[in-house]
Amino acid sequence: MEKSESAKIDIPESSRERKGKAPLLGSPVQYARKGGYKRGVAIFDLILRVSAAAAALGATVGMGTAEQTLPFFTQFFQFQASYDDLPTFSFFVIGMAIVCAYLVLSIPFSVVCIARPLAIAPRLLLIILDTVALTLATSAAGASAAIVYLAHNGNSGANWLAICQQFGDFCQKTSGSVVASFAAVVLLIFLVLLSALALRKH
Amino acid sequence: MEKSESAKIDIPESSRERKGKAPLLGSPVQYARKGGYKRGVAIFDLILRVSAAAAALGATVGMGTAEQTLPFFTQFFQFQASYDDLPTFSFFVIGMAIVCAYLVLSIPFSVVCIARPLAIAPRLLLIILDTVALTLATSAAGASAAIVYLAHNGNSGANWLAICQQFGDFCQKTSGSVVASFAAVVLLIFLVLLSALALRKH
């Protein structure tokens, strides 16, 4: 009789975790409820992660393919504008590509968190790397936003002219990529806070 | 005899926490050790927080006082450069001032974490607001770094000339402020990760 009960408890959770922690945490019912809460958080984490990866991919591709060739030639401007004319946009493409690759590669760890909701190690790894990815994405987004603003408005004090009158399509594409990168930043903020919440009630 | 022992246990910890959690977590000795570990983390958190506030203050003041008046006048450049000629630098000053004010105002919460190492609420509040402050500081630092790079190097594709030949002192001051802001960003990253570590073993 006792054996069959222990087998019943085994079903919702992994065996190692149960042996170490369950007797301290109270009844198996309470334990299963806590695992369910953490599993819900982990599933939401996976959804946010995939969305953030999609936003980062969109930002990378949008900026990487942004180029425009003018049909005419003036004294002051080149024929062609592409993202690698501006070092900040190159940094943006590289940074967002790294963030996108990290987010895709971290999906297996997020799945591990769904399978083993009470494991700490993958959560800690995810929150540390998520914070670094958040910083990289935010700096790339902020830097590019500053340059896009300058391209739209120019600056009379520094005698920098707006280039968006000439390169309208280029400016629109880069602006769209910056917006997508800020979406990725917001999703990454929620990912970090979600991991912190999941670490809380262990 | 039992009463005097319970009084002895009361000393290192707050009373509410002890009543609710101590019986679940194991022996009082183990519990006191855990509280000591968390108190060490909280003290380190306070030190990092004060350092980050100092770095943010330095960045704000450095950028806010950066101005230069040229002794001569040319056809293309103004007499004077100050941070509010460039909207990005204005954003930098406002953003870093907000981060600095937040960090100073959050010191009492950090002190509460030292006094009550096992309390969850102030930790959660701190990690959420720290993440937001990290994002604000990073975007301000990244955006200003992009503009400082442009001021130093210019961009031939967009026909933006480097202004640092004319405004050398201004450029040096703004570059120093950007470096200070990145120091604040690194300290904020460690603050977020430290709060995550402190939330872990509850």
Tab-separated table of C-alpha atoms in Angstrom:
chain	number	residue	atom	x	y	z
A	1	MET	CA	0.000	0.000	0.000
A	2	GLU	CA	2.746	2.411	0.924
A	3	LYS	CA	4.673	1.595	-2.252
A	4	SER	CA	1.787	2.352	-4.548
A	5	GLU	CA	1.277	5.731	-2.868
A	6	SER	CA	4.917	6.640	-3.333
A	7	ALA	CA	4.616	5.696	-7.014
A	8	LYS	CA	1.603	7.990	-7.302
A	9	ILE	CA	3.560	10.937	-5.921
A	10	ASP	CA	6.375	10.245	-8.358
A	11	ILE	CA	4.335	10.992	-11.453
A	12	PRO	CA	4.193	14.811	-11.574
A	13	GLU	CA	7.818	15.528	-10.597
A	14	SER	CA	11.357	14.388	-11.301
A	15	SER	CA	12.760	11.893	-8.821
A	16	ARG	CA	15.902	13.678	-7.600
A	17	GLU	CA	14.094	16.864	-6.668
A	18	ARG	CA	11.346	15.022	-4.864
A	19	LYS	CA	13.709	13.046	-2.677
A	20	GLY	CA	15.655	16.075	-1.553
A	21	LYS	CA	12.985	18.717	-1.062
A	22	ALA	CA	9.499	17.284	-0.756
A	23	PRO	CA	9.700	16.191	2.889
A	24	LEU	CA	10.757	19.694	3.915
A	25	LEU	CA	8.167	21.550	1.911
A	26	GLY	CA	5.069	19.937	3.353
A	27	SER	CA	2.388	17.755	1.819
A	28	PRO	CA	2.741	16.313	-1.700
A	29	VAL	CA	-0.398	18.185	-2.739
A	30	GLN	CA	1.131	21.556	-1.826
A	31	TYR	CA	4.303	20.497	-3.595
A	32	ALA	CA	2.475	19.566	-6.800
A	33	ARG	CA	0.639	22.920	-6.723
A	34	LYS	CA	3.956	24.777	-6.419
A	35	GLY	CA	5.391	22.744	-9.306
A	36	GLY	CA	2.324	23.609	-11.382
A	37	TYR	CA	2.735	27.333	-10.702
A	38	LYS	CA	6.387	27.148	-11.693
A	39	ARG	CA	5.527	25.140	-14.792
A	40	GLY	CA	3.065	27.850	-15.841
A	41	VAL	CA	5.764	30.475	-15.398
A	42	ALA	CA	8.173	28.326	-17.457
A	43	ILE	CA	5.659	27.950	-20.302
A	44	PHE	CA	5.084	31.723	-20.321
A	45	ASP	CA	8.884	32.140	-20.345
A	46	LEU	CA	9.109	29.959	-23.469
A	47	ILE	CA	6.396	31.976	-25.252
A	48	LEU	CA	8.103	35.283	-24.393
A	49	ARG	CA	11.462	33.852	-25.488
A	50	VAL	CA	10.199	32.795	-28.909
A	51	SER	CA	8.534	36.214	-29.366
A	52	ALA	CA	11.724	38.029	-28.381
A	53	ALA	CA	13.748	35.863	-30.795
A	54	ALA	CA	11.292	36.718	-33.584
A	55	ALA	CA	11.513	40.444	-32.803
A	56	ALA	CA	15.326	40.297	-32.713
A	57	LEU	CA	15.387	38.377	-36.003
A	58	GLY	CA	13.084	40.952	-37.582
A	59	ALA	CA	15.292	43.795	-36.359
A	60	THR	CA	18.455	42.099	-37.642
A	61	VAL	CA	17.052	41.245	-41.066
A	62	GLY	CA	15.338	44.625	-41.416
A	63	MET	CA	18.529	46.518	-40.716
A	64	GLY	CA	20.750	44.093	-42.639
A	65	THR	CA	18.726	44.458	-45.814
A	66	ALA	CA	18.263	48.231	-45.537
A	67	GLU	CA	19.924	49.808	-48.528
A	68	GLN	CA	18.888	52.312	-51.124
A	69	THR	CA	20.429	53.440	-54.384
A	70	LEU	CA	19.495	56.888	-55.558
A	71	PRO	CA	18.655	57.372	-59.227
A	72	PHE	CA	20.592	60.639	-59.303
A	73	PHE	CA	23.838	62.099	-58.076
A	74	THR	CA	24.337	65.318	-56.117
A	75	GLN	CA	27.401	67.114	-54.983
A	76	PHE	CA	27.077	66.185	-51.331
A	77	PHE	CA	25.626	62.705	-51.141
A	78	GLN	CA	26.675	59.285	-52.324
A	79	PHE	CA	24.727	57.145	-54.746
A	80	GLN	CA	24.005	54.439	-52.234
A	81	ALA	CA	23.190	54.069	-48.559
A	82	SER	CA	23.411	50.763	-46.721
A	83	TYR	CA	23.652	49.818	-43.061
A	84	ASP	CA	27.440	49.372	-43.144
A	85	ASP	CA	28.000	53.019	-44.074
A	86	LEU	CA	27.257	53.816	-40.430
A	87	PRO	CA	29.282	51.911	-37.801
A	88	THR	CA	26.396	52.176	-35.326
A	89	PHE	CA	24.108	50.271	-37.676
A	90	SER	CA	26.798	47.597	-38.130
A	91	PHE	CA	26.948	47.269	-34.334
A	92	PHE	CA	23.155	47.031	-34.329
A	93	VAL	CA	23.147	44.167	-36.858
A	94	ILE	CA	25.904	42.261	-35.027
A	95	GLY	CA	24.429	42.868	-31.568
A	96	MET	CA	20.877	41.927	-32.499
A	97	ALA	CA	22.129	38.846	-34.395
A	98	ILE	CA	23.965	37.716	-31.230
A	99	VAL	CA	20.844	38.344	-29.117
A	100	CYS	CA	18.678	36.437	-31.626
A	101	ALA	CA	21.116	33.494	-31.730
A	102	TYR	CA	21.287	33.406	-27.927
A	103	LEU	CA	17.487	33.456	-27.623
A	104	VAL	CA	17.125	30.563	-30.080
A	105	LEU	CA	19.880	28.567	-28.356
A	106	SER	CA	18.293	29.187	-24.939
A	107	ILE	CA	14.975	27.618	-25.950
A	108	PRO	CA	16.149	24.090	-24.893
A	109	PHE	CA	16.955	25.423	-21.405
A	110	SER	CA	13.506	26.969	-21.229
A	111	VAL	CA	12.043	23.561	-22.183
A	112	VAL	CA	14.103	21.981	-19.393
A	113	CYS	CA	12.484	24.464	-17.000
A	114	ILE	CA	9.050	23.268	-18.162
A	115	ALA	CA	10.003	19.601	-17.716
A	116	ARG	CA	11.622	20.203	-14.294
A	117	PRO	CA	9.903	23.265	-12.822
A	118	LEU	CA	11.821	23.173	-9.531
A	119	ALA	CA	15.356	22.913	-10.939
A	120	ILE	CA	17.423	26.003	-10.044
A	121	ALA	CA	20.509	25.666	-12.268
A	122	PRO	CA	18.862	26.317	-15.691
A	123	ARG	CA	16.888	29.246	-14.220
A	124	LEU	CA	20.030	30.891	-12.838
A	125	LEU	CA	21.855	30.363	-16.135
A	126	LEU	CA	18.909	31.878	-18.024
A	127	ILE	CA	18.570	34.952	-15.791
A	128	ILE	CA	22.309	35.737	-15.972
A	129	LEU	CA	22.487	35.380	-19.773
A	130	ASP	CA	19.119	37.126	-20.232
A	131	THR	CA	20.422	40.148	-18.317
A	132	VAL	CA	23.528	40.302	-20.514
A	133	ALA	CA	21.393	39.918	-23.660
A	134	LEU	CA	19.067	42.664	-22.387
A	135	THR	CA	22.009	45.037	-21.971
A	136	LEU	CA	23.403	44.239	-25.429
A	137	ALA	CA	20.012	44.664	-27.106
A	138	THR	CA	19.280	47.910	-25.231
A	139	SER	CA	22.621	49.501	-26.094
A	140	ALA	CA	22.242	48.529	-29.771
A	141	ALA	CA	18.671	49.846	-29.841
A	142	GLY	CA	19.552	53.082	-28.039
A	143	ALA	CA	22.591	53.805	-30.194
A	144	SER	CA	20.681	53.175	-33.421
A	145	ALA	CA	17.750	55.254	-32.204
A	146	ALA	CA	20.147	58.183	-31.692
A	147	ILE	CA	21.510	57.831	-35.233
A	148	VAL	CA	18.048	57.377	-36.763
A	149	TYR	CA	16.893	60.515	-34.957
A	150	LEU	CA	19.891	62.356	-36.366
A	151	ALA	CA	19.171	61.026	-39.864
A	152	HIS	CA	15.582	62.259	-39.608
A	153	ASN	CA	16.180	65.640	-37.967
A	154	GLY	CA	19.835	66.502	-38.380
A	155	ASN	CA	21.546	68.856	-35.966
A	156	SER	CA	22.115	72.500	-36.731
A	157	GLY	CA	24.623	73.026	-33.902
A	158	ALA	CA	26.994	70.397	-35.236
A	159	ASN	CA	26.094	71.180	-38.864
A	160	TRP	CA	24.893	67.630	-39.484
A	161	LEU	CA	22.197	67.613	-42.153
A	162	ALA	CA	19.209	65.271	-42.176
A	163	ILE	CA	19.715	62.561	-44.791
A	164	CYS	CA	16.162	61.249	-44.787
A	165	GLN	CA	15.047	63.664	-47.487
A	166	GLN	CA	17.409	61.855	-49.840
A	167	PHE	CA	17.254	58.336	-48.421
A	168	GLY	CA	13.597	58.030	-47.435
A	169	ASP	CA	13.247	54.271	-47.898
A	170	PHE	CA	16.510	53.594	-46.083
A	171	CYS	CA	15.371	55.732	-43.146
A	172	GLN	CA	12.006	54.002	-42.955
A	173	LYS	CA	13.592	50.551	-42.939
A	174	THR	CA	16.121	51.427	-40.261
A	175	SER	CA	13.441	53.112	-38.138
A	176	GLY	CA	11.320	49.972	-38.351
A	177	SER	CA	14.253	47.837	-37.263
A	178	VAL	CA	14.869	50.086	-34.257
A	179	VAL	CA	11.206	49.767	-33.257
A	180	ALA	CA	11.477	45.948	-33.541
A	181	SER	CA	14.615	45.984	-31.391
A	182	PHE	CA	12.816	47.963	-28.681
A	183	ALA	CA	10.050	45.354	-28.764
A	184	ALA	CA	12.735	42.720	-28.162
A	185	VAL	CA	14.082	44.824	-25.272
A	186	VAL	CA	10.659	44.996	-23.605
A	187	LEU	CA	10.209	41.221	-23.992
A	188	LEU	CA	13.680	40.638	-22.500
A	189	ILE	CA	12.803	42.819	-19.482
A	190	PHE	CA	9.772	40.616	-18.848
A	191	LEU	CA	11.923	37.482	-19.304
A	192	VAL	CA	14.368	38.673	-16.613
A	193	LEU	CA	11.559	39.562	-14.196
A	194	LEU	CA	9.777	36.265	-14.890
A	195	SER	CA	12.944	34.308	-14.079
A	196	ALA	CA	13.331	36.326	-10.876
A	197	LEU	CA	9.725	35.484	-9.916
A	198	ALA	CA	10.316	31.805	-10.688
A	199	LEU	CA	13.422	31.757	-8.479
A	200	ARG	CA	11.519	33.370	-5.622
A	201	LYS	CA	9.444	30.618	-3.999
A	202	HIS	CA	11.824	27.726	-3.996
B	1	MET	CA	14.726	25.622	29.317
B	2	GLU	CA	12.796	25.494	26.065
B	3	LYS	CA	11.789	29.136	26.407
B	4	SER	CA	15.346	30.382	26.779
B	5	GLU	CA	16.362	28.463	23.665
B	6	SER	CA	13.574	30.019	21.628
B	7	ALA	CA	14.671	33.471	22.835
B	8	LYS	CA	18.200	32.670	21.690
B	9	ILE	CA	16.968	31.823	18.209
B	10	ASP	CA	15.007	35.068	18.029
B	11	ILE	CA	18.061	37.301	18.162
B	12	PRO	CA	19.470	37.071	14.653
B	13	GLU	CA	16.158	37.140	12.745
B	14	SER	CA	12.870	39.015	12.582
B	15	SER	CA	9.999	37.386	14.418
B	16	ARG	CA	7.388	37.050	11.651
B	17	GLU	CA	9.680	35.253	9.232
B	18	ARG	CA	10.884	32.835	11.870
B	19	LYS	CA	7.395	31.765	12.867
B	20	GLY	CA	6.268	31.069	9.330
B	21	LYS	CA	9.287	29.472	7.715
B	22	ALA	CA	11.771	28.119	10.227
B	23	PRO	CA	9.985	24.828	10.976
B	24	LEU	CA	9.931	23.948	7.264
B	25	LEU	CA	13.531	24.825	6.509
B	26	GLY	CA	15.164	22.539	9.065
B	27	SER	CA	17.275	23.198	12.131
B	28	PRO	CA	17.676	26.719	13.624
B	29	VAL	CA	21.443	26.503	13.065
B	30	GLN	CA	20.985	25.946	9.337
B	31	TYR	CA	18.452	28.768	9.274
B	32	ALA	CA	20.802	31.243	10.964
B	33	ARG	CA	23.567	30.324	8.494
B	34	LYS	CA	21.223	30.997	5.581
B	35	GLY	CA	20.273	34.380	7.080
B	36	GLY	CA	23.965	35.230	7.422
B	37	TYR	CA	24.638	34.379	3.758
B	38	LYS	CA	21.718	36.551	2.671
B	39	ARG	CA	22.873	39.378	4.939
B	40	GLY	CA	26.305	39.277	3.285
B	41	VAL	CA	24.646	39.489	-0.126
B	42	ALA	CA	22.537	42.433	1.088
B	43	ILE	CA	25.607	44.313	2.378
B	44	PHE	CA	27.366	43.754	-0.958
B	45	ASP	CA	24.180	44.977	-2.673
B	46	LEU	CA	24.341	48.223	-0.633
B	47	ILE	CA	28.005	48.790	-1.556
B	48	LEU	CA	27.310	48.199	-5.262
B	49	ARG	CA	24.282	50.478	-5.079
B	50	VAL	CA	26.200	53.390	-3.583
B	51	SER	CA	28.964	52.900	-6.191
B	52	ALA	CA	26.426	52.848	-9.028
B	53	ALA	CA	24.770	55.998	-7.661
B	54	ALA	CA	28.178	57.715	-7.552
B	55	ALA	CA	28.956	56.665	-11.136
B	56	ALA	CA	25.535	57.866	-12.335
B	57	LEU	CA	25.985	61.168	-10.492
B	58	GLY	CA	29.410	61.610	-12.077
B	59	ALA	CA	28.004	60.899	-15.535
B	60	THR	CA	25.109	63.344	-15.028
B	61	VAL	CA	27.241	66.171	-13.684
B	62	GLY	CA	30.008	65.573	-16.234
B	63	MET	CA	27.596	65.762	-19.143
B	64	GLY	CA	25.506	68.556	-17.630
B	65	THR	CA	28.515	70.845	-17.199
B	66	ALA	CA	30.086	70.000	-20.581
B	67	GLU	CA	30.196	73.178	-22.601
B	68	GLN	CA	32.831	75.009	-24.550
B	69	THR	CA	32.990	78.443	-26.086
B	70	LEU	CA	35.376	78.871	-28.973
B	71	PRO	CA	37.563	81.969	-29.084
B	72	PHE	CA	36.985	82.325	-32.807
B	73	PHE	CA	34.149	82.131	-35.317
B	74	THR	CA	34.076	80.167	-38.561
B	75	GLN	CA	31.545	79.992	-41.303
B	76	PHE	CA	30.259	76.543	-40.435
B	77	PHE	CA	30.373	76.210	-36.649
B	78	GLN	CA	28.733	77.994	-33.780
B	79	PHE	CA	30.582	79.817	-31.058
B	80	GLN	CA	29.444	77.518	-28.321
B	81	ALA	CA	28.760	73.833	-27.730
B	82	SER	CA	26.819	72.562	-24.742
B	83	TYR	CA	25.015	69.322	-23.988
B	84	ASP	CA	21.582	70.700	-24.898
B	85	ASP	CA	22.631	71.358	-28.488
B	86	LEU	CA	22.285	67.624	-29.044
B	87	PRO	CA	18.952	66.041	-28.014
B	88	THR	CA	20.698	62.732	-27.289
B	89	PHE	CA	22.882	64.372	-24.662
B	90	SER	CA	19.805	65.983	-23.102
B	91	PHE	CA	18.247	62.509	-22.909
B	92	PHE	CA	21.483	61.271	-21.352
B	93	VAL	CA	21.413	63.931	-18.622
B	94	ILE	CA	17.729	63.354	-17.837
B	95	GLY	CA	18.019	59.549	-17.948
B	96	MET	CA	21.142	59.335	-15.801
B	97	ALA	CA	19.680	61.844	-13.329
B	98	ILE	CA	16.609	59.623	-12.962
B	99	VAL	CA	18.800	56.536	-12.489
B	100	CYS	CA	20.936	58.371	-9.905
B	101	ALA	CA	17.853	59.590	-8.011
B	102	TYR	CA	16.348	56.087	-8.048
B	103	LEU	CA	19.593	54.528	-6.778
B	104	VAL	CA	19.808	57.018	-3.897
B	105	LEU	CA	16.132	56.531	-3.015
B	106	SER	CA	16.528	52.722	-3.099
B	107	ILE	CA	19.276	52.738	-0.456
B	108	PRO	CA	16.711	52.501	2.415
B	109	PHE	CA	15.229	49.361	0.820
B	110	SER	CA	18.710	47.887	0.576
B	111	VAL	CA	19.193	48.652	4.281
B	112	VAL	CA	15.896	46.881	5.015
B	113	CYS	CA	17.319	43.842	3.171
B	114	ILE	CA	20.344	43.906	5.506
B	115	ALA	CA	18.142	44.184	8.604
B	116	ARG	CA	15.744	41.458	7.417
B	117	PRO	CA	17.739	39.179	5.104
B	118	LEU	CA	14.876	36.752	4.470
B	119	ALA	CA	12.166	39.274	3.533
B	120	ILE	CA	11.057	38.795	-0.080
B	121	ALA	CA	9.022	41.953	-0.801
B	122	PRO	CA	11.873	44.550	-0.765
B	123	ARG	CA	14.071	42.207	-2.860
B	124	LEU	CA	11.379	41.782	-5.508
B	125	LEU	CA	10.748	45.539	-5.582
B	126	LEU	CA	14.476	46.175	-5.956
B	127	ILE	CA	15.026	43.640	-8.755
B	128	ILE	CA	12.072	44.977	-10.778
B	129	LEU	CA	13.116	48.638	-10.440
B	130	ASP	CA	16.814	47.766	-10.905
B	131	THR	CA	16.004	46.094	-14.222
B	132	VAL	CA	14.100	49.160	-15.407
B	133	ALA	CA	16.938	51.446	-14.248
B	134	LEU	CA	19.439	49.191	-16.038
B	135	THR	CA	17.511	49.527	-19.291
B	136	LEU	CA	17.228	53.311	-18.967
B	137	ALA	CA	20.930	53.716	-18.154
B	138	THR	CA	21.991	51.374	-20.972
B	139	SER	CA	19.900	53.111	-23.611
B	140	ALA	CA	21.193	56.542	-22.509
B	141	ALA	CA	24.783	55.283	-22.494
B	142	GLY	CA	24.453	53.540	-25.862
B	143	ALA	CA	22.789	56.487	-27.565
B	144	SER	CA	25.376	58.942	-26.252
B	145	ALA	CA	28.216	56.615	-27.211
B	146	ALA	CA	26.899	56.604	-30.797
B	147	ILE	CA	26.820	60.415	-30.875
B	148	VAL	CA	30.259	60.751	-29.213
B	149	TYR	CA	31.680	58.332	-31.796
B	150	LEU	CA	30.152	60.453	-34.538
B	151	ALA	CA	31.559	63.635	-32.979
B	152	HIS	CA	35.028	62.077	-32.891
B	153	ASN	CA	35.049	60.365	-36.285
B	154	GLY	CA	32.280	61.876	-38.362
B	155	ASN	CA	30.709	59.919	-41.205
B	156	SER	CA	31.688	60.419	-44.808
B	157	GLY	CA	28.680	58.528	-46.198
B	158	ALA	CA	26.197	60.856	-44.564
B	159	ASN	CA	28.510	63.871	-44.938
B	160	TRP	CA	28.600	64.443	-41.181
B	161	LEU	CA	31.885	66.050	-40.172
B	162	ALA	CA	33.740	65.340	-36.935
B	163	ILE	CA	33.306	68.269	-34.552
B	164	CYS	CA	35.982	67.211	-32.074
B	165	GLN	CA	38.694	69.126	-33.912
B	166	GLN	CA	36.842	72.303	-32.998
B	167	PHE	CA	35.317	71.295	-29.679
B	168	GLY	CA	38.064	69.175	-28.122
B	169	ASP	CA	37.292	69.898	-24.460
B	170	PHE	CA	33.582	69.361	-24.991
B	171	CYS	CA	34.263	66.002	-26.644
B	172	GLN	CA	36.576	64.879	-23.842
B	173	LYS	CA	34.041	65.767	-21.163
B	174	THR	CA	31.170	64.010	-22.921
B	175	SER	CA	33.342	60.927	-23.585
B	176	GLY	CA	34.238	60.764	-19.904
B	177	SER	CA	30.560	60.965	-18.950
B	178	VAL	CA	29.727	58.111	-21.321
B	179	VAL	CA	32.480	55.982	-19.759
B	180	ALA	CA	31.073	56.745	-16.278
B	181	SER	CA	27.598	55.783	-17.441
B	182	PHE	CA	28.880	52.421	-18.713
B	183	ALA	CA	30.469	51.861	-15.298
B	184	ALA	CA	27.029	52.485	-13.776
B	185	VAL	CA	25.536	49.992	-16.273
B	186	VAL	CA	28.012	47.268	-15.267
B	187	LEU	CA	27.290	47.884	-11.575
B	188	LEU	CA	23.540	47.698	-12.265
B	189	ILE	CA	23.982	44.352	-14.061
B	190	PHE	CA	25.683	42.975	-10.944
B	191	LEU	CA	22.917	44.455	-8.761
B	192	VAL	CA	20.235	42.624	-10.768
B	193	LEU	CA	22.147	39.334	-10.683
B	194	LEU	CA	22.857	39.731	-6.963
B	195	SER	CA	19.148	40.230	-6.245
B	196	ALA	CA	18.379	37.132	-8.326
B	197	LEU	CA	20.939	35.134	-6.313
B	198	ALA	CA	19.471	36.430	-3.049
B	199	LEU	CA	15.957	35.384	-4.129
B	200	ARG	CA	17.179	31.916	-5.049
B	201	LYS	CA	17.542	29.992	-1.788
B	202	HIS	CA	14.452	31.035	0.081
